[in-house]
CSV table of C-alpha atoms in Angstrom, one decimal:
chain,number,residue,atom,x,y,z
Y,151,MET,CA,-24.1,-35.8,109.6
Y,152,THR,CA,-27.0,-34.6,107.6
Y,153,GLN,CA,-25.1,-31.5,106.7
Y,154,ALA,CA,-22.2,-33.6,105.5
Y,155,GLN,CA,-24.4,-35.6,103.3
Y,156,GLN,CA,-25.9,-32.5,101.8
Y,157,GLN,CA,-22.4,-31.1,101.3
Y,158,GLN,CA,-21.5,-34.3,99.5
Y,159,TYR,CA,-24.6,-34.1,97.3
Y,160,ARG,CA,-23.7,-30.5,96.5
Y,161,ALA,CA,-20.1,-31.5,95.7
Y,162,LEU,CA,-21.4,-34.3,93.5
Y,163,ALA,CA,-23.8,-32.0,91.7
Y,164,GLN,CA,-21.0,-29.5,91.2
Y,165,CYS,CA,-18.8,-32.2,89.7
Y,166,ASP,CA,-21.5,-33.2,87.3
Y,167,SER,CA,-22.0,-29.6,86.4
Y,168,SER,CA,-18.3,-29.1,85.9
Y,169,ARG,CA,-18.1,-32.3,83.8
Y,170,ARG,CA,-20.9,-31.1,81.6
Y,171,ALA,CA,-19.2,-27.7,81.3
Y,172,HIS,CA,-16.0,-29.4,80.3
Y,173,ASN,CA,-17.7,-31.5,77.7
Y,174,ASP,CA,-19.5,-28.5,76.4
Y,175,THR,CA,-16.3,-26.5,76.2
Y,176,VAL,CA,-14.5,-29.4,74.3
Y,177,ASN,CA,-17.4,-29.9,72.0
Y,178,SER,CA,-17.7,-26.2,71.3
Y,179,ASN,CA,-14.0,-25.7,70.7
Y,180,LEU,CA,-13.9,-28.7,68.4
Y,181,SER,CA,-17.0,-27.4,66.5
Y,182,MET,CA,-15.3,-24.0,66.1
Y,183,TYR,CA,-12.2,-25.7,64.9
Y,184,ASP,CA,-14.2,-27.6,62.4
Y,185,SER,CA,-16.0,-24.4,61.3
Y,186,VAL,CA,-12.7,-22.6,60.9
Y,187,HIS,CA,-11.2,-25.6,59.0
Y,188,ARG,CA,-14.2,-25.8,56.6
Y,189,SER,CA,-14.1,-22.0,56.0
Y,190,MET,CA,-10.4,-22.0,55.3
Y,191,SER,CA,-10.6,-25.1,53.1
Y,192,GLN,CA,-13.4,-23.5,51.1
Y,193,LYS,CA,-11.4,-20.3,50.9
Y,194,VAL,CA,-8.3,-22.1,49.6
Y,195,LYS,CA,-10.4,-24.0,47.0
Y,196,ASN,CA,-12.0,-20.8,45.8
Y,197,SER,CA,-8.6,-19.2,45.6
Y,198,TYR,CA,-7.2,-22.1,43.6
Y,199,ARG,CA,-10.2,-22.0,41.3
Y,200,MET,CA,-10.0,-18.2,40.7
Y,201,ILE,CA,-6.2,-18.4,40.2
Y,202,GLU,CA,-6.5,-21.2,37.7
Y,203,LYS,CA,-9.1,-19.3,35.8
Y,204,LEU,CA,-7.1,-16.0,35.9
Y,205,GLN,CA,-3.9,-17.9,34.8
Y,206,LYS,CA,-5.7,-19.3,31.8
Y,207,ARG,CA,-7.0,-15.8,31.0
Y,208,ALA,CA,-3.4,-14.5,31.4
Y,209,GLN,CA,-2.2,-17.1,28.9
Y,210,SER,CA,-5.0,-16.3,26.6
Y,211,LEU,CA,-4.1,-12.6,26.8
Y,212,GLU,CA,-0.5,-13.3,26.1
Y,213,ALA,CA,-1.5,-15.3,23.0
Y,214,SER,CA,-3.8,-12.5,21.9
Y,215,ILE,CA,-1.1,-9.9,22.4
Y,216,ALA,CA,1.3,-12.0,20.3
Y,217,SER,CA,-1.4,-12.3,17.6
Y,218,SER,CA,-2.0,-8.6,17.7
Y,219,LYS,CA,1.7,-7.9,17.4
Y,220,ASN,CA,1.8,-10.2,14.3
Y,221,SER,CA,-1.2,-8.2,13.0
Y,222,MET,CA,0.8,-5.0,13.6
Y,223,ALA,CA,3.8,-6.4,11.8
Y,224,MET,CA,1.5,-7.4,8.9
Y,225,LEU,CA,0.1,-3.9,8.7
Y,226,GLU,CA,3.6,-2.4,8.8
Y,227,LYS,CA,4.7,-4.8,6.0
Y,228,ALA,CA,1.7,-3.8,4.0
Y,229,LEU,CA,2.5,-0.1,4.6
Y,230,ARG,CA,6.1,-0.5,3.5
Y,231,ALA,CA,5.0,-2.5,0.4
Y,232,LYS,CA,3.2,0.7,-0.8
Y,233,ASP,CA,6.4,2.8,-0.7
Y,234,ALA,CA,8.0,1.3,-3.8
Y,235,PRO,CA,4.8,1.5,-6.0
Y,236,LEU,CA,4.2,5.0,-4.8
Y,237,GLN,CA,7.8,6.1,-5.6
Y,238,LEU,CA,7.5,4.4,-9.0
Y,239,CYS,CA,4.2,6.2,-9.7
Y,240,THR,CA,5.7,9.6,-8.6
Y,241,TRP,CA,8.8,8.9,-10.7
Y,242,ARG,CA,6.6,8.1,-13.8
Y,243,LEU,CA,4.7,11.4,-13.3
Y,244,GLU,CA,8.0,13.3,-13.1
Y,245,GLN,CA,9.3,11.6,-16.2
Y,246,ARG,CA,6.2,12.4,-18.2
Y,247,GLU,CA,6.5,16.0,-17.3
Y,248,LYS,CA,9.7,16.0,-19.4
Y,249,ARG,CA,7.8,15.2,-22.6
Y,250,PRO,CA,8.0,17.8,-25.4
Y,251,LEU,CA,5.6,20.8,-24.9
Y,252,ARG,CA,3.2,19.8,-27.6
Y,253,GLU,CA,2.9,16.3,-26.1
Y,254,GLN,CA,2.2,17.5,-22.6
Y,255,VAL,CA,-1.5,16.7,-22.6
Y,256,ARG,CA,-3.7,15.4,-19.8
Y,257,ASP,CA,-4.2,11.9,-21.3
Y,258,ASN,CA,-5.5,8.7,-19.9
Y,259,VAL,CA,-2.1,7.7,-18.7
Y,260,GLU,CA,-1.7,10.8,-16.5
Y,261,ILE,CA,-5.2,10.4,-15.1
Y,262,ALA,CA,-4.5,6.7,-14.3
Y,263,LEU,CA,-1.1,7.6,-12.7
Y,264,GLU,CA,-2.8,10.3,-10.6
Y,265,GLU,CA,-5.6,7.9,-9.6
Y,266,GLU,CA,-2.9,5.2,-8.7
Y,267,LYS,CA,-1.0,7.7,-6.6
Y,268,ALA,CA,-4.2,8.8,-4.8
Y,269,THR,CA,-5.1,5.1,-4.3
Y,270,LEU,CA,-1.7,4.3,-2.8
Y,271,MET,CA,-1.8,7.4,-0.5
Y,272,GLU,CA,-5.3,6.5,0.6
Y,273,ALA,CA,-4.2,2.9,1.3
Y,274,GLN,CA,-1.2,4.2,3.4
Y,275,ARG,CA,-3.5,6.5,5.3
Y,276,ARG,CA,-6.0,3.7,6.1
Y,277,LEU,CA,-3.1,1.3,7.0
Y,278,VAL,CA,-1.7,4.0,9.4
Y,279,GLU,CA,-5.1,4.3,11.0
Y,280,GLY,CA,-5.3,0.5,11.4
Y,281,MET,CA,-1.8,0.6,13.0
Y,282,LYS,CA,-3.0,3.2,15.4
Y,283,LYS,CA,-6.0,1.2,16.4
Y,284,THR,CA,-3.9,-1.9,16.8
Y,285,LYS,CA,-1.4,0.0,18.9
Y,286,GLY,CA,-4.3,1.2,21.1
Y,287,MET,CA,-5.6,-2.4,21.4
Y,288,LEU,CA,-2.2,-3.7,22.3
Y,289,ASP,CA,-2.0,-1.1,25.1
Y,290,ALA,CA,-5.4,-2.2,26.3
Y,291,LEU,CA,-4.4,-5.8,26.2
Y,292,GLU,CA,-1.2,-5.1,28.1
Y,293,GLU,CA,-3.1,-3.2,30.7
Y,294,ALA,CA,-5.6,-6.1,31.1
Y,295,LEU,CA,-2.7,-8.5,31.3
Y,296,HIS,CA,-1.1,-6.4,34.0
Y,297,ASP,CA,-4.3,-6.2,36.0
Y,298,VAL,CA,-4.8,-10.0,35.7
Y,299,ARG,CA,-1.2,-10.7,36.7
Y,300,GLN,CA,-1.5,-8.3,39.6
Y,301,ASP,CA,-4.7,-9.9,40.8
Y,302,ILE,CA,-3.1,-13.4,40.4
Y,303,GLU,CA,-0.1,-12.2,42.5
Y,304,HIS,CA,-2.4,-10.8,45.2
Y,305,LYS,CA,-4.4,-14.0,45.3
Y,306,MET,CA,-1.3,-16.1,45.4
Y,307,GLN,CA,0.0,-14.1,48.3
Y,308,ALA,CA,-3.4,-14.4,50.1
Y,309,LEU,CA,-3.5,-18.2,49.2
Y,310,SER,CA,-0.1,-18.8,50.8
Y,311,VAL,CA,-1.3,-17.1,53.9
Y,312,ASP,CA,-4.6,-19.0,54.0
Y,313,GLU,CA,-2.7,-22.3,53.4
Y,314,MET,CA,-0.3,-21.5,56.2
Y,315,CYS,CA,-3.3,-20.7,58.5
Y,316,LEU,CA,-5.0,-23.9,57.4
Y,317,ARG,CA,-2.0,-26.0,58.2
Y,318,SER,CA,-1.6,-24.3,61.6
Y,319,THR,CA,-5.3,-24.8,62.3
Y,320,GLU,CA,-5.0,-28.5,61.5
Y,321,ARG,CA,-2.0,-29.0,63.7
Y,322,SER,CA,-3.7,-27.0,66.5
Y,323,MET,CA,-6.9,-29.0,66.2
Y,324,HIS,CA,-5.0,-32.3,66.3
Y,325,ALA,CA,-3.1,-31.1,69.4
Y,326,VAL,CA,-6.3,-30.1,71.1
Y,327,VAL,CA,-7.9,-33.4,70.3
Y,328,GLU,CA,-4.9,-35.3,71.8
Y,329,ARG,CA,-4.9,-33.2,74.9
Y,330,THR,CA,-8.7,-33.0,75.5
Y,331,PRO,CA,-10.4,-35.8,73.5
Y,332,PRO,CA,-14.1,-35.3,73.1
Y,333,PRO,CA,-16.3,-37.3,75.5
Y,334,SER,CA,-17.4,-40.6,74.0
Y,335,SER,CA,-21.0,-39.8,74.6
Y,336,HIS,CA,-20.8,-36.7,72.4
Y,337,ARG,CA,-18.5,-37.9,69.6
Y,338,SER,CA,-21.2,-39.1,67.4
Y,339,THR,CA,-23.6,-36.1,68.0
Y,340,PRO,CA,-21.5,-33.0,68.6
Y,341,ARG,CA,-23.4,-29.9,69.7
Y,342,SER,CA,-23.9,-27.3,67.0
Y,343,PRO,CA,-22.0,-24.2,67.7
Y,344,GLY,CA,-24.7,-22.1,66.1
Y,345,SER,CA,-26.9,-22.4,69.1
Y,346,SER,CA,-24.5,-20.4,71.1
Y,347,ARG,CA,-23.7,-17.8,68.6
Y,348,SER,CA,-24.9,-14.3,69.2
Y,349,ALA,CA,-26.9,-12.2,66.7
Y,350,ARG,CA,-23.9,-10.0,66.3
Y,351,HIS,CA,-21.8,-13.0,65.1
Y,352,GLN,CA,-24.5,-13.9,62.6
Y,353,VAL,CA,-24.4,-10.4,61.2
Y,354,ALA,CA,-20.6,-10.5,60.9
Y,355,LEU,CA,-20.8,-13.9,59.3
Y,356,ALA,CA,-23.3,-12.6,56.7
Y,357,GLU,CA,-21.1,-9.6,56.0
Y,358,THR,CA,-17.9,-11.6,55.5
Y,359,SER,CA,-19.8,-14.0,53.3
Y,360,ARG,CA,-20.8,-11.0,51.1
Y,361,ASN,CA,-17.2,-9.9,51.0
Y,362,GLU,CA,-16.1,-13.3,49.8
Y,363,VAL,CA,-18.8,-13.2,47.1
Y,364,ASN,CA,-17.7,-9.7,46.1
Y,365,ARG,CA,-14.2,-11.0,45.9
Y,366,GLN,CA,-15.2,-13.8,43.5
Y,367,GLN,CA,-17.4,-11.5,41.5
Y,368,GLU,CA,-14.6,-9.0,41.2
Y,369,ALA,CA,-12.3,-11.8,39.8
Y,370,GLU,CA,-15.1,-12.8,37.4
Y,371,ARG,CA,-15.6,-9.2,36.3
Y,372,LEU,CA,-11.8,-8.9,35.7
Y,373,ASN,CA,-11.9,-12.2,33.7
Y,374,ARG,CA,-14.9,-11.1,31.6
Y,375,SER,CA,-13.4,-7.6,31.0
Y,376,ALA,CA,-10.2,-9.2,29.7
Y,377,LEU,CA,-12.2,-11.6,27.6
Y,378,ALA,CA,-14.1,-8.7,26.1
Y,379,ARG,CA,-10.8,-7.0,25.2
Y,380,GLU,CA,-9.6,-10.3,23.6
Y,381,GLU,CA,-12.7,-10.5,21.5
Y,382,ALA,CA,-12.4,-6.9,20.4
Y,383,ALA,CA,-8.7,-7.5,19.6
Y,384,LYS,CA,-9.7,-10.6,17.5
Y,385,ALA,CA,-12.3,-8.6,15.6
Y,386,LEU,CA,-9.7,-5.8,15.0
Y,387,ARG,CA,-7.2,-8.4,13.8
Y,388,GLU,CA,-9.7,-9.8,11.3
Y,389,GLU,CA,-10.6,-6.2,10.2
Y,390,SER,CA,-6.9,-5.4,9.8
Y,391,ALA,CA,-6.3,-8.5,7.7
Y,392,LYS,CA,-9.3,-7.5,5.5
Y,393,LEU,CA,-8.0,-4.0,5.3
Y,394,ALA,CA,-4.5,-5.1,4.2
Y,395,SER,CA,-6.1,-7.4,1.6
Y,396,ARG,CA,-8.4,-4.6,0.3
Y,397,CYS,CA,-5.5,-2.2,0.1
Y,398,ASP,CA,-3.3,-4.7,-1.8
Y,399,HIS,CA,-6.1,-5.4,-4.3
Y,400,ALA,CA,-6.8,-1.7,-4.8
Y,401,ALA,CA,-3.1,-1.0,-5.3
Y,402,HIS,CA,-2.7,-3.9,-7.8
Y,403,ASP,CA,-5.9,-2.9,-9.7
Y,404,ALA,CA,-4.7,0.7,-9.9
Y,405,GLN,CA,-1.3,-0.5,-11.1
Y,406,ASP,CA,-2.8,-2.8,-13.7
Y,407,LYS,CA,-5.0,0.0,-14.9
Y,408,THR,CA,-2.0,2.3,-15.2
Y,409,GLU,CA,0.0,-0.4,-17.1
Y,410,LYS,CA,-3.0,-0.9,-19.5
Y,411,ARG,CA,-3.4,2.8,-20.1
Y,412,MET,CA,0.3,3.1,-20.8
Y,413,GLN,CA,0.2,0.2,-23.3
Y,414,GLU,CA,-2.8,1.8,-25.0
Y,415,ARG,CA,-0.9,5.1,-25.1
Y,416,VAL,CA,2.2,3.4,-26.6
Y,417,HIS,CA,0.0,1.7,-29.2
Y,418,GLU,CA,-1.7,5.0,-30.0
Y,419,ASN,CA,1.7,6.8,-30.2
Y,420,GLN,CA,3.0,4.1,-32.5
Y,421,THR,CA,-0.1,4.5,-34.8
Y,422,MET,CA,0.5,8.2,-34.9
Y,423,ARG,CA,4.2,7.7,-35.6
Y,424,ARG,CA,3.4,5.4,-38.5
Y,425,ARG,CA,1.0,7.9,-39.9
Y,426,LEU,CA,3.6,10.6,-39.5
Y,427,GLU,CA,6.2,8.5,-41.1
Y,428,GLY,CA,3.9,7.7,-44.0
Y,429,GLU,CA,3.0,11.4,-44.4
Y,430,LEU,CA,6.7,12.3,-44.2
Y,431,ARG,CA,7.5,9.8,-47.0
Y,432,GLU,CA,4.7,11.2,-49.1
Y,433,THR,CA,6.0,14.7,-48.5
Y,434,MET,CA,9.5,13.7,-49.4
Y,435,ASP,CA,8.2,12.0,-52.6
Y,436,LYS,CA,6.3,15.2,-53.5
Y,437,ILE,CA,9.4,17.3,-52.8
Y,438,GLU,CA,11.5,15.1,-55.1
Y,439,HIS,CA,8.7,15.2,-57.7
Y,440,THR,CA,8.5,19.0,-57.4
Y,441,LYS,CA,12.2,19.3,-57.7
Y,442,ALA,CA,12.1,17.1,-60.9
Y,443,THR,CA,9.2,19.3,-62.2
Y,444,MET,CA,11.2,22.4,-61.5
Y,445,SER,CA,14.2,21.0,-63.3
Y,446,GLN,CA,12.0,20.2,-66.3
Y,447,THR,CA,10.5,23.8,-66.1
Y,448,ARG,CA,14.0,25.3,-66.1
Y,449,HIS,CA,14.9,23.0,-69.0
Y,450,HIS,CA,11.9,24.2,-71.0
Y,451,MET,CA,12.7,27.8,-70.1
Y,452,LYS,CA,16.2,27.2,-71.3
Y,453,ALA,CA,14.9,25.7,-74.5
Y,454,LEU,CA,12.9,28.9,-75.2
Y,455,GLU,CA,16.2,30.9,-75.5
Y,456,GLU,CA,16.9,29.4,-78.9
Y,457,PRO,CA,13.7,30.6,-80.6
Y,458,MET,CA,14.0,33.9,-78.8
Y,459,ASP,CA,17.4,34.4,-80.2
Y,460,LEU,CA,16.2,33.3,-83.6
Y,461,THR,CA,13.4,35.7,-83.8
Y,462,ALA,CA,15.6,38.5,-82.5
Y,463,THR,CA,18.4,37.7,-85.1
Y,464,CYS,CA,16.0,37.4,-87.9
Y,465,SER,CA,14.2,40.7,-87.0
Y,466,SER,CA,17.6,42.4,-86.8
Y,467,TRP,CA,18.7,41.0,-90.1
Y,468,ARG,CA,15.5,42.0,-91.9
Y,469,LYS,CA,15.9,45.5,-90.7
Y,470,GLN,CA,18.9,45.8,-93.0
Y,471,ARG,CA,16.6,45.4,-96.1
Y,472,VAL,CA,16.4,48.4,-98.5
Y,473,ASN,CA,13.6,50.8,-98.0
Y,474,LYS,CA,11.6,49.5,-100.9
Y,475,GLU,CA,11.7,46.0,-99.4
Y,476,HIS,CA,11.4,47.1,-95.8
Y,477,ILE,CA,7.7,46.2,-95.4
Y,478,ASN,CA,5.6,44.3,-92.9
Y,479,ASP,CA,5.2,41.2,-94.9
Y,480,PRO,CA,3.9,37.8,-93.7
Y,481,VAL,CA,7.4,36.9,-92.6
Y,482,SER,CA,7.5,39.8,-90.2
Y,483,THR,CA,4.1,38.9,-88.9
Y,484,ALA,CA,5.2,35.3,-88.4
Y,485,LEU,CA,8.4,36.3,-86.7
Y,486,HIS,CA,6.5,38.7,-84.5
Y,487,GLU,CA,3.9,36.1,-83.7
Y,488,HIS,CA,6.6,33.5,-83.0
Y,489,ARG,CA,8.4,35.9,-80.6
Y,490,MET,CA,5.2,36.8,-78.8
Y,491,THR,CA,4.3,33.1,-78.4
Y,492,VAL,CA,7.7,32.4,-77.0
Y,493,LEU,CA,7.6,35.3,-74.6
Y,494,SER,CA,4.1,34.2,-73.4
Y,495,ALA,CA,5.3,30.7,-73.0
Y,496,HIS,CA,8.4,32.0,-71.1
Y,497,GLN,CA,6.2,34.1,-68.8
Y,498,ASP,CA,3.9,31.2,-68.2
Y,499,LEU,CA,6.8,28.9,-67.4
Y,500,LEU,CA,8.3,31.6,-65.2
Y,501,SER,CA,5.1,31.9,-63.3
Y,502,GLN,CA,4.9,28.1,-63.0
Y,503,HIS,CA,8.5,28.1,-61.7
Y,504,GLN,CA,7.7,30.7,-59.0
Y,505,ASN,CA,4.7,28.6,-58.0
Y,506,GLU,CA,6.9,25.5,-57.9
Y,507,LYS,CA,9.3,27.3,-55.7
Y,508,THR,CA,6.5,28.3,-53.3
Y,509,ASN,CA,5.2,24.8,-53.2
Y,510,LEU,CA,8.7,23.4,-52.6
Y,511,LYS,CA,9.2,25.9,-49.8
Y,512,GLU,CA,5.8,24.9,-48.2
Y,513,LEU,CA,6.6,21.2,-48.7
Y,514,ASN,CA,10.0,21.7,-47.0
Y,515,GLU,CA,8.4,23.6,-44.1
Y,516,ARG,CA,5.8,20.8,-43.9
Y,517,ARG,CA,8.5,18.2,-43.9
Y,518,GLU,CA,10.3,20.0,-41.0
Y,519,ARG,CA,7.1,20.2,-39.1
Y,520,LEU,CA,6.5,16.5,-39.7
Y,521,LYS,CA,10.0,15.7,-38.6
Y,522,GLU,CA,9.6,17.9,-35.5
Y,523,ASP,CA,6.3,16.3,-34.7
Y,524,LEU,CA,7.8,12.8,-35.3
Y,525,ARG,CA,10.7,13.7,-33.0
Y,526,ASP,CA,8.3,14.8,-30.3
Y,527,LYS,CA,6.2,11.7,-30.8
Y,528,THR,CA,9.3,9.5,-30.6
Y,529,ALA,CA,10.6,11.3,-27.5
Y,530,SER,CA,7.2,10.9,-25.9
Y,531,LEU,CA,7.1,7.3,-26.9
Y,532,HIS,CA,10.5,6.7,-25.4
Y,533,ILE,CA,9.4,8.4,-22.1
Y,534,ASP,CA,6.3,6.2,-22.0
Y,535,LEU,CA,8.4,3.1,-22.8
Y,536,ASN,CA,10.9,4.2,-20.1
Y,537,CYS,CA,8.0,4.4,-17.6
Y,538,LEU,CA,6.6,1.1,-18.8
Y,539,THR,CA,9.9,-0.7,-18.6
Y,540,HIS,CA,10.7,0.2,-15.0
Y,541,GLU,CA,9.1,-1.5,-12.1
Y,542,ALA,CA,9.2,-1.0,-8.3
Y,543,ILE,CA,12.1,-3.0,-6.7
Y,544,GLN,CA,14.1,-2.9,-3.5
Y,545,LEU,CA,17.9,-2.7,-3.7
Y,546,ASN,CA,20.1,-2.6,-0.6
Y,547,GLY,CA,17.0,-1.9,1.5
Y,548,LYS,CA,16.0,1.1,-0.6
Y,549,ASN,CA,13.2,1.6,-3.1
Y,550,TRP,CA,14.2,2.0,-6.8
Y,551,ALA,CA,12.6,2.2,-10.2
Y,552,GLY,CA,14.4,-0.7,-11.7
Y,553,VAL,CA,14.4,-2.1,-15.2
Y,554,SER,CA,12.4,-5.3,-15.9
Y,555,LYS,CA,14.0,-7.7,-18.4
Y,556,GLN,CA,10.7,-8.9,-19.7
Y,557,LYS,CA,9.3,-5.4,-20.1
Y,558,LEU,CA,12.5,-4.2,-21.7
Y,559,ALA,CA,12.3,-7.0,-24.3
Y,560,ARG,CA,8.7,-6.0,-25.1
Y,561,SER,CA,9.6,-2.3,-25.3
Y,562,MET,CA,12.6,-2.9,-27.6
Y,563,LYS,CA,10.2,-4.8,-29.9
Y,564,VAL,CA,8.1,-1.6,-30.1
Y,565,ASP,CA,11.2,0.5,-31.0
Y,566,ARG,CA,14.7,-0.9,-31.5
Y,567,GLY,CA,16.2,2.5,-30.9
Y,568,PHE,CA,14.7,2.8,-27.4
Y,569,ILE,CA,17.2,2.8,-24.5
Y,570,PRO,CA,15.8,2.9,-21.0
Y,571,GLY,CA,16.5,6.2,-19.3
Y,572,ALA,CA,17.9,7.8,-22.5
Y,573,VAL,CA,15.3,10.6,-22.3
Y,574,PRO,CA,16.8,12.5,-20.7
Y,575,VAL,CA,20.0,10.7,-19.9
Y,576,SER,CA,21.2,12.9,-17.0
Y,577,ALA,CA,17.9,12.5,-15.2
Y,578,ALA,CA,17.9,8.8,-15.7
Y,579,ILE,CA,21.4,8.4,-14.4
Y,580,ALA,CA,20.6,10.5,-11.4
Y,581,SER,CA,17.5,8.6,-10.6
Y,582,ILE,CA,18.9,5.0,-11.0
Y,583,GLY,CA,22.4,5.5,-9.8
Y,584,ALA,CA,25.6,3.7,-10.9
Y,585,ALA,CA,24.5,0.3,-9.9
Y,586,GLY,CA,21.1,0.7,-11.6
Y,587,LEU,CA,22.8,2.0,-14.8
Y,588,TRP,CA,25.2,-1.0,-14.8
Y,589,GLN,CA,22.2,-3.4,-14.4
Y,590,MET,CA,20.3,-1.5,-17.2
Y,591,ARG,CA,23.3,-1.9,-19.6
Y,592,ARG,CA,23.6,-5.6,-18.8
Y,593,LEU,CA,19.8,-6.1,-19.4
Y,594,ILE,CA,20.0,-4.3,-22.7
Y,595,ALA,CA,22.9,-6.5,-23.8
Y,596,GLU,CA,21.0,-9.7,-22.8
Y,597,VAL,CA,17.9,-8.6,-24.6
Y,598,GLU,CA,19.9,-7.7,-27.8
Y,599,ALA,CA,21.7,-11.1,-27.6
Y,600,GLU,CA,18.4,-12.9,-27.5
């Protein structure tokens, strides 16, 4: 009987021990469920936070890429805008090479045109460099966007797995609680699972925590790297805008300088032409005066024929006198003196006539030189007016040196005989084409009508 009681005590003690083991198992299991649930919930929250941040960065990158593309389009437009002025500048240089030989001097207009051409070519070179930089920055932004999108995709895939695991953990925990509810005596104060964890588990937990921190730091590094590229792209866009503005201002300043030098050259040419025209008028007046003087000289030489004939006739008649009366008397002396005076006068008039012929020849030669110089000045003036009248335009998507109505009106006030492209005609027609020639004729008719 004693043994039976002892056996009963042992069985009761075993039951109490088993009950405590059951309670410890339930509490430990629920604690681990709670630990897993908290870890997964935190993981999901972290993933949502990182994905949201990366998505904002992706949107910002897309906006930056769009802005950089607009900057590229702006640079391309600025580059194309230099084609027409450059073609006009080159055309003007080619036109001025057709000036008469004596007018082909390196004047301020040619220097200004060469400087304008160099300025436009330098602007194009700098714009091309800016486009290359912008293209490289676009590639870098596209690469950053690709990396961010790829990281978002990976995190979205991991998030979906973690959410699935979280939902499964919650269902499993609820099922366990329903099947094995925690003891009432331990619900309020569950045992901490950390007391039963081994040192190896603590090491593993610390390592996994570092992995999660590294994961978040890697996402932050990617975000900051993309942000740095966006800031660099913004700075490059601002620099490109300033570059395009500086190039435009430089091109306009060079063009204005060329226009000013051409106006000064036209004014100088006009002054020279007026001087030549005045000199030519004076020369023509001197030629007419010399011709009149020559006519008078010939008239006086003709008038000397009468006294010459008279003295010769009288001398011949007086030779018929008888020997006694054939003496050198005062009449003979007077006739001889008269004849010598007339001969001297004739020789003097003949010498004057020869000098007048020489002067007339020189005056005629000088007149021809003046005419030739005036023709060259006029041809040079028309070429400069032709260059000044044309401006850079676009016709049917192509760059042309077109005629400006306002500039044509001003040029025709300078010289009514000026016709755009008339010097030389073949080169002008070849350069402007049939449509441009028709437009030029229409503009001339409108200006003449006004």
